[in-house]
Short mmCIF file of C-alpha atoms in Angstrom, two decimals:
data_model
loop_
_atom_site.label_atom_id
_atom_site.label_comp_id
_atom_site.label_asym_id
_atom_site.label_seq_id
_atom_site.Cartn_x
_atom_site.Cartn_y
_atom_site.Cartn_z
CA UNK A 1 18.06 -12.11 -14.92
CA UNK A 2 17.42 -15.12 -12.35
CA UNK A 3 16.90 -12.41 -9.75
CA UNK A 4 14.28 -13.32 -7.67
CA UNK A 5 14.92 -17.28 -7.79
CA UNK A 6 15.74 -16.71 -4.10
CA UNK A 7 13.95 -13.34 -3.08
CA UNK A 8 10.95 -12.90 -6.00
CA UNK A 9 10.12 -16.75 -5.64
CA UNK A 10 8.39 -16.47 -1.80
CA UNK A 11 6.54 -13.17 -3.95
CA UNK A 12 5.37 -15.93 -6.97
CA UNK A 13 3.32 -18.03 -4.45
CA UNK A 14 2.21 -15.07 -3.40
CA UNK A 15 -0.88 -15.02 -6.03
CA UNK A 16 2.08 -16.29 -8.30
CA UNK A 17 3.62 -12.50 -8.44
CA UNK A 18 0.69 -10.74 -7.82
CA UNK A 19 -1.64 -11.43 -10.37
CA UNK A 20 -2.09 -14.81 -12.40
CA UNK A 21 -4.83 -16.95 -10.63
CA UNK A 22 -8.16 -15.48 -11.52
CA UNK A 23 -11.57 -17.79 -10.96
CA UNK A 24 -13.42 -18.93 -13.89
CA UNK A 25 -16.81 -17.63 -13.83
CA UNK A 26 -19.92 -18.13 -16.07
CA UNK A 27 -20.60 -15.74 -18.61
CA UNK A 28 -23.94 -13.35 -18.52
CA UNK A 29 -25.52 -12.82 -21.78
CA UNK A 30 -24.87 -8.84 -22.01
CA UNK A 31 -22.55 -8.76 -19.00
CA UNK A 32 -19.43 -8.63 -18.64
CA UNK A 33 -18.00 -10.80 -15.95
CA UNK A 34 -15.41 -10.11 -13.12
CA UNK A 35 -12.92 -12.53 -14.90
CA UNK A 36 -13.41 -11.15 -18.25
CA UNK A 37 -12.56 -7.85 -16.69
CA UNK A 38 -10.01 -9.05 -14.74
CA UNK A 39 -8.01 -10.48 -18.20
CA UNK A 40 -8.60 -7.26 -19.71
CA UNK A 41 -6.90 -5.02 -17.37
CA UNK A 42 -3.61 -7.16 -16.79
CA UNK A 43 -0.53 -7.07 -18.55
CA UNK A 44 2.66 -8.01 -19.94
CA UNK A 45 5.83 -6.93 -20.83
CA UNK A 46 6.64 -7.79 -24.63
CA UNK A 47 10.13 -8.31 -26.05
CA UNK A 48 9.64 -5.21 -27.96
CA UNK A 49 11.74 -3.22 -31.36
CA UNK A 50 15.94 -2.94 -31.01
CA UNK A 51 16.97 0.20 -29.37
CA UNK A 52 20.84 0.97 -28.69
CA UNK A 53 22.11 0.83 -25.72
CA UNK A 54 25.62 0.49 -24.56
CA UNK A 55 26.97 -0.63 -21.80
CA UNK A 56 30.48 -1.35 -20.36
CA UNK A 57 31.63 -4.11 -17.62
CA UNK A 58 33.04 -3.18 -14.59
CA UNK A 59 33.64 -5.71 -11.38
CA UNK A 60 33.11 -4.50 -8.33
CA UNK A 61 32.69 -6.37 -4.73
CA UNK A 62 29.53 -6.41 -3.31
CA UNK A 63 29.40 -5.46 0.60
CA UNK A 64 26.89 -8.05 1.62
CA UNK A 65 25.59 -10.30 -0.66
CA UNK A 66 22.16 -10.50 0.32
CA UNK A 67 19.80 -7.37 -1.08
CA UNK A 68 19.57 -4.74 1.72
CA UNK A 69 16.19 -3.60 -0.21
CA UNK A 70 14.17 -5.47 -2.29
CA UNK A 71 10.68 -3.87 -4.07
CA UNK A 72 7.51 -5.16 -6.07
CA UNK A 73 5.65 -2.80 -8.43
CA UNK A 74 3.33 -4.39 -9.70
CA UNK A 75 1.59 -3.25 -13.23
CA UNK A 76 -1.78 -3.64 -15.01
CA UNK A 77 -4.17 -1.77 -17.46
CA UNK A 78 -6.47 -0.26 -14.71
CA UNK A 79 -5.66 2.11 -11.21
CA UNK A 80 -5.21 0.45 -7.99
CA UNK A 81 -6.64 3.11 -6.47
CA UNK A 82 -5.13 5.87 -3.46
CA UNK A 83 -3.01 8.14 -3.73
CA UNK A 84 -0.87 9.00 -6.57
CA UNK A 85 2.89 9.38 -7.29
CA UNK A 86 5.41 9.89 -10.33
CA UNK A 87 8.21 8.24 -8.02
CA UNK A 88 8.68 4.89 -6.26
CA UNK A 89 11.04 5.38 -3.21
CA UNK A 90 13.48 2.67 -2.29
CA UNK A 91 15.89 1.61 0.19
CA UNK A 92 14.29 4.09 2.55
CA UNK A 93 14.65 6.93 -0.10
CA UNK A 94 17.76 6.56 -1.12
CA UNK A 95 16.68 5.49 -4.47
CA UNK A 96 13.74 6.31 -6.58
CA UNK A 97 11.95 4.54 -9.17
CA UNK A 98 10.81 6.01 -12.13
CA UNK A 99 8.93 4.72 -15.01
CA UNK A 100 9.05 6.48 -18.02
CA UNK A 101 6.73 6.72 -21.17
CA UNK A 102 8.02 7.07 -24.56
CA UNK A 103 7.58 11.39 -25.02
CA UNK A 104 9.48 11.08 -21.27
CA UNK A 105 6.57 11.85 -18.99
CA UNK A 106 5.64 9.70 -16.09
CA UNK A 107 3.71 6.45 -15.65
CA UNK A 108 1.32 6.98 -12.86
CA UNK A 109 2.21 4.81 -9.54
CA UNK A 110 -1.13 4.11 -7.32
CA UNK A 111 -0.37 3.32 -3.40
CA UNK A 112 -3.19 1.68 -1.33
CA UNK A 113 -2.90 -0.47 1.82
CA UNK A 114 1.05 -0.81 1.33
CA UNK A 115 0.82 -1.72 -2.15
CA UNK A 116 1.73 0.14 -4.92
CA UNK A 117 0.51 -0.41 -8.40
CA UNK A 118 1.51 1.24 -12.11
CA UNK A 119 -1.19 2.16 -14.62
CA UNK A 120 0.22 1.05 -18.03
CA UNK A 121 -1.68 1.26 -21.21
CA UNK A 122 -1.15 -2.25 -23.77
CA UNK A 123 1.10 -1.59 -26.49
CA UNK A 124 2.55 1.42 -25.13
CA UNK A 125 6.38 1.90 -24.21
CA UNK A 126 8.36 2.39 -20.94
CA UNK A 127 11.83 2.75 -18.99
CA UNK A 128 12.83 2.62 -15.89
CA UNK A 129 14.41 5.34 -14.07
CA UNK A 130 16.63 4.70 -11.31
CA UNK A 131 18.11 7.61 -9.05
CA UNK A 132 20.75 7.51 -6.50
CA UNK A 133 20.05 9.91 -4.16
CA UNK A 134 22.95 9.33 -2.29
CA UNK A 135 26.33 11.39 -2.41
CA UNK A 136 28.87 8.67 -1.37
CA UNK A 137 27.35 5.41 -1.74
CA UNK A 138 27.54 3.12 -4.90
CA UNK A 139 24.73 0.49 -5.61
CA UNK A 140 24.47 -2.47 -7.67
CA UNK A 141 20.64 -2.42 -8.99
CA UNK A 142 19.37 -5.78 -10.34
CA UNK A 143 16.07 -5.86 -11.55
CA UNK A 144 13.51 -8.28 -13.23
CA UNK A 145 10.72 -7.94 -15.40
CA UNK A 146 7.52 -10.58 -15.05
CA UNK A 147 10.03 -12.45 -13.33
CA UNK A 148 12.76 -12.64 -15.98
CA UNK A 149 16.47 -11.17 -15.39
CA UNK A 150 16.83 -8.04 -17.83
CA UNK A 151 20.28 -8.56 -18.26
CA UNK A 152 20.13 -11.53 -19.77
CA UNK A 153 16.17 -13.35 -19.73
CA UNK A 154 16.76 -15.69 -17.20
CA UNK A 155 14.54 -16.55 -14.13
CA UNK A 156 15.36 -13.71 -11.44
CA UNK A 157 18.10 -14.66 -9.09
CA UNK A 158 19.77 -12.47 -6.74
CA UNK A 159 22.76 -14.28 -7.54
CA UNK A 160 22.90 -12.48 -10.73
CA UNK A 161 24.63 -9.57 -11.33
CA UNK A 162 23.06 -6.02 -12.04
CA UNK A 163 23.77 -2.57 -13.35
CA UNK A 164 25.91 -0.16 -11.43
CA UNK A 165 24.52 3.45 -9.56
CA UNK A 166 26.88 5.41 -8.35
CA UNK A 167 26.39 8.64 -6.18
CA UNK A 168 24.41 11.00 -7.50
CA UNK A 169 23.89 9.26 -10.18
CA UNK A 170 20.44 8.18 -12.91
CA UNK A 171 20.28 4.39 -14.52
CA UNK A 172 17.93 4.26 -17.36
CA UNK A 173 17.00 0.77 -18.30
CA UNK A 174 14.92 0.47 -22.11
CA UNK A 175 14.81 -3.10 -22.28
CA UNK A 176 15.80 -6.56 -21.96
CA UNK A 177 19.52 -6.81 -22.72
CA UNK A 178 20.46 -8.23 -26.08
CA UNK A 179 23.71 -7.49 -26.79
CA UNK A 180 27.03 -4.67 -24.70
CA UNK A 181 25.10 -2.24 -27.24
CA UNK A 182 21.53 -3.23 -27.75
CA UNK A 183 18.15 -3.74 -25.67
CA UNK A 184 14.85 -5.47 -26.75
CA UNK A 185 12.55 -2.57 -25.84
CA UNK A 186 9.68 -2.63 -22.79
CA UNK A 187 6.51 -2.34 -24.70
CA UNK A 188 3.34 -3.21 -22.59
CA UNK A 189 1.19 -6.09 -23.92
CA UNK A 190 -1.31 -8.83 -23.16
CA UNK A 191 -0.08 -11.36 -20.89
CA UNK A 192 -0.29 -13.93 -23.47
CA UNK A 193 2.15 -12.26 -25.66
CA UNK A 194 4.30 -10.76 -22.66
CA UNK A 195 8.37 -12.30 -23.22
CA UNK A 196 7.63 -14.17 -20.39
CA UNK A 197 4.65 -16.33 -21.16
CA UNK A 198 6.84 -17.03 -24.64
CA UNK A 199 9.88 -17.91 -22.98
CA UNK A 200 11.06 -21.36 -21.69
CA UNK A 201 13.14 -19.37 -18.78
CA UNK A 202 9.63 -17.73 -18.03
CA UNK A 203 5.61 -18.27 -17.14
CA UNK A 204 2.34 -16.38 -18.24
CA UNK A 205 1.93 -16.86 -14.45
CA UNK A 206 4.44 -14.13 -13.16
CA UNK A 207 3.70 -11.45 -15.31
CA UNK A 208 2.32 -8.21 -13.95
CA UNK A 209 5.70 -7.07 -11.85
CA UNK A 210 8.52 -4.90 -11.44
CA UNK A 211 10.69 -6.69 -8.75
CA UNK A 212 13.92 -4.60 -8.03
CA UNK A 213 16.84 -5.82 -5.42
CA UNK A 214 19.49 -3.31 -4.22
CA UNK A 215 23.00 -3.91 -3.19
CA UNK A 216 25.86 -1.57 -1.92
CA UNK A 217 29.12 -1.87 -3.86
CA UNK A 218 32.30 -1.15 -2.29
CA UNK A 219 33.69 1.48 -5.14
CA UNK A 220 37.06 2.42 -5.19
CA UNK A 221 35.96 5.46 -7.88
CA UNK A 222 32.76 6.73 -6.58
CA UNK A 223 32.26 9.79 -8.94
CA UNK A 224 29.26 10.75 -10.66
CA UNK A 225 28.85 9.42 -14.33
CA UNK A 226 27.83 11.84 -16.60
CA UNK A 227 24.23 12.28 -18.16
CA UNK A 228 23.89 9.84 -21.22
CA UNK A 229 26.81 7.89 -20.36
CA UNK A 230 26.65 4.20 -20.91
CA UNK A 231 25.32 1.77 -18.72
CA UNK A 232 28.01 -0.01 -16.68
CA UNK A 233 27.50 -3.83 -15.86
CA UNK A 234 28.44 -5.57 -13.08
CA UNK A 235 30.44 -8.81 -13.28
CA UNK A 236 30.80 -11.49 -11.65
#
């Protein structure tokens, strides 16, 4: 999605979404150097195996169309250090954050200094999770992945539109969209192979990062959707 043209674009010259400019150094004979190190431990996302997924469009008016929360996780191969959490709480709890491994347990989230960081593993795969924790209010979540929409793999934008949360509600997103009943999956990988840095719509340089935005929906049906129900998509 082009959802952080606007909002995630301030966050890319900030070290170019947390993580792309790393010094060259000179090599050691039988050392390993900080940069090598550094290389190692970051990642990608890749544009991973076909997975179904279904959706269904809905249109729905936003309240205010600027993001009343907007969040950064970023992601790499090694612990950030601090304390640890399962969840990510947003929009001042009243949505969490989630990501999910493969068997369903829980990436590990790191928080130190106000920053919070995942510990992924290359190769493996995840979801996100997304729970409204609300009982009347319906949110529109759009969310990017090394800076590229995952509804449909362009540069993040906040102008694009997202999936739908209503009250009480879970969102699981597997992958990039391809299709109303298909995803590309999120499998971890080296940055060079990440969708991103093999994308025109995307840079090697922005990899590393979650970035979700959250809007409020004015819903005329707020009801809970039932577990495993599809995805709904909001339209423009």
């Amino acid at each position: 999605m082009k959802f952080l043209q606007a909002l995630f674009r301030p966050f890319a010259v900030l070290l170019l979404l947390l993580g792309s400019l790393f010094l060259t150094a000179c090599s050691i004979p039988g050392h390993t150097t900080p940069n090598a190190e550094a290389n190692r431990a970051k990642l990608g996302t890749q544009w991973g195996e076909d997975l179904e997924s279904r959706s269904t469009n809905l249109q729905l008016k936003r309240i205010n169309e600027k993001p009343f929360a907007v969040q950064m996780l970023r992601y790499s191969a090694t612990a950030l250090g601090g304390e640890r959490r399962t969840e990510l709480p947003l929009a001042n709890e009243r949505v969490e954050l989630r990501v999910l491994k493969e068997n369903g347990g829980v990436w590990p989230i790191y928080r130190k200094g106000g920053v919070e960081q995942l510990k992924g593993k290359s190769g493996e795969r995840y979801r996100l999770e997304y729970r409204n924790n609300t009982r009347t209010k319906t949110y529109e979540i759009v969310t990017t992945v090394d800076g590229l929409d995952v509804l449909n793999g362009q540069a993040g934008s906040v102008k694009n539109r997202g999936y739908v949360l209503r009250p009480g509600g879970v969102l699981r997103i597997e992958g990039f969209r391809k299709s109303r009943n298909e995803v590309a999956a999120f499998r971890f990988s080296s940055a060079a192979d990440s969708y991103a840095a093999n994308s025109d719509a995307g840079s090697a340089a922005n990899v590393g990062v979650i970035g979700t935005a959250i809007f409020e929906l004015a819903d005329p049906v707020s009801v809970k959707p039932q577990e495993g129900s599809s995805a709904c998509v909001q339209k423009p």
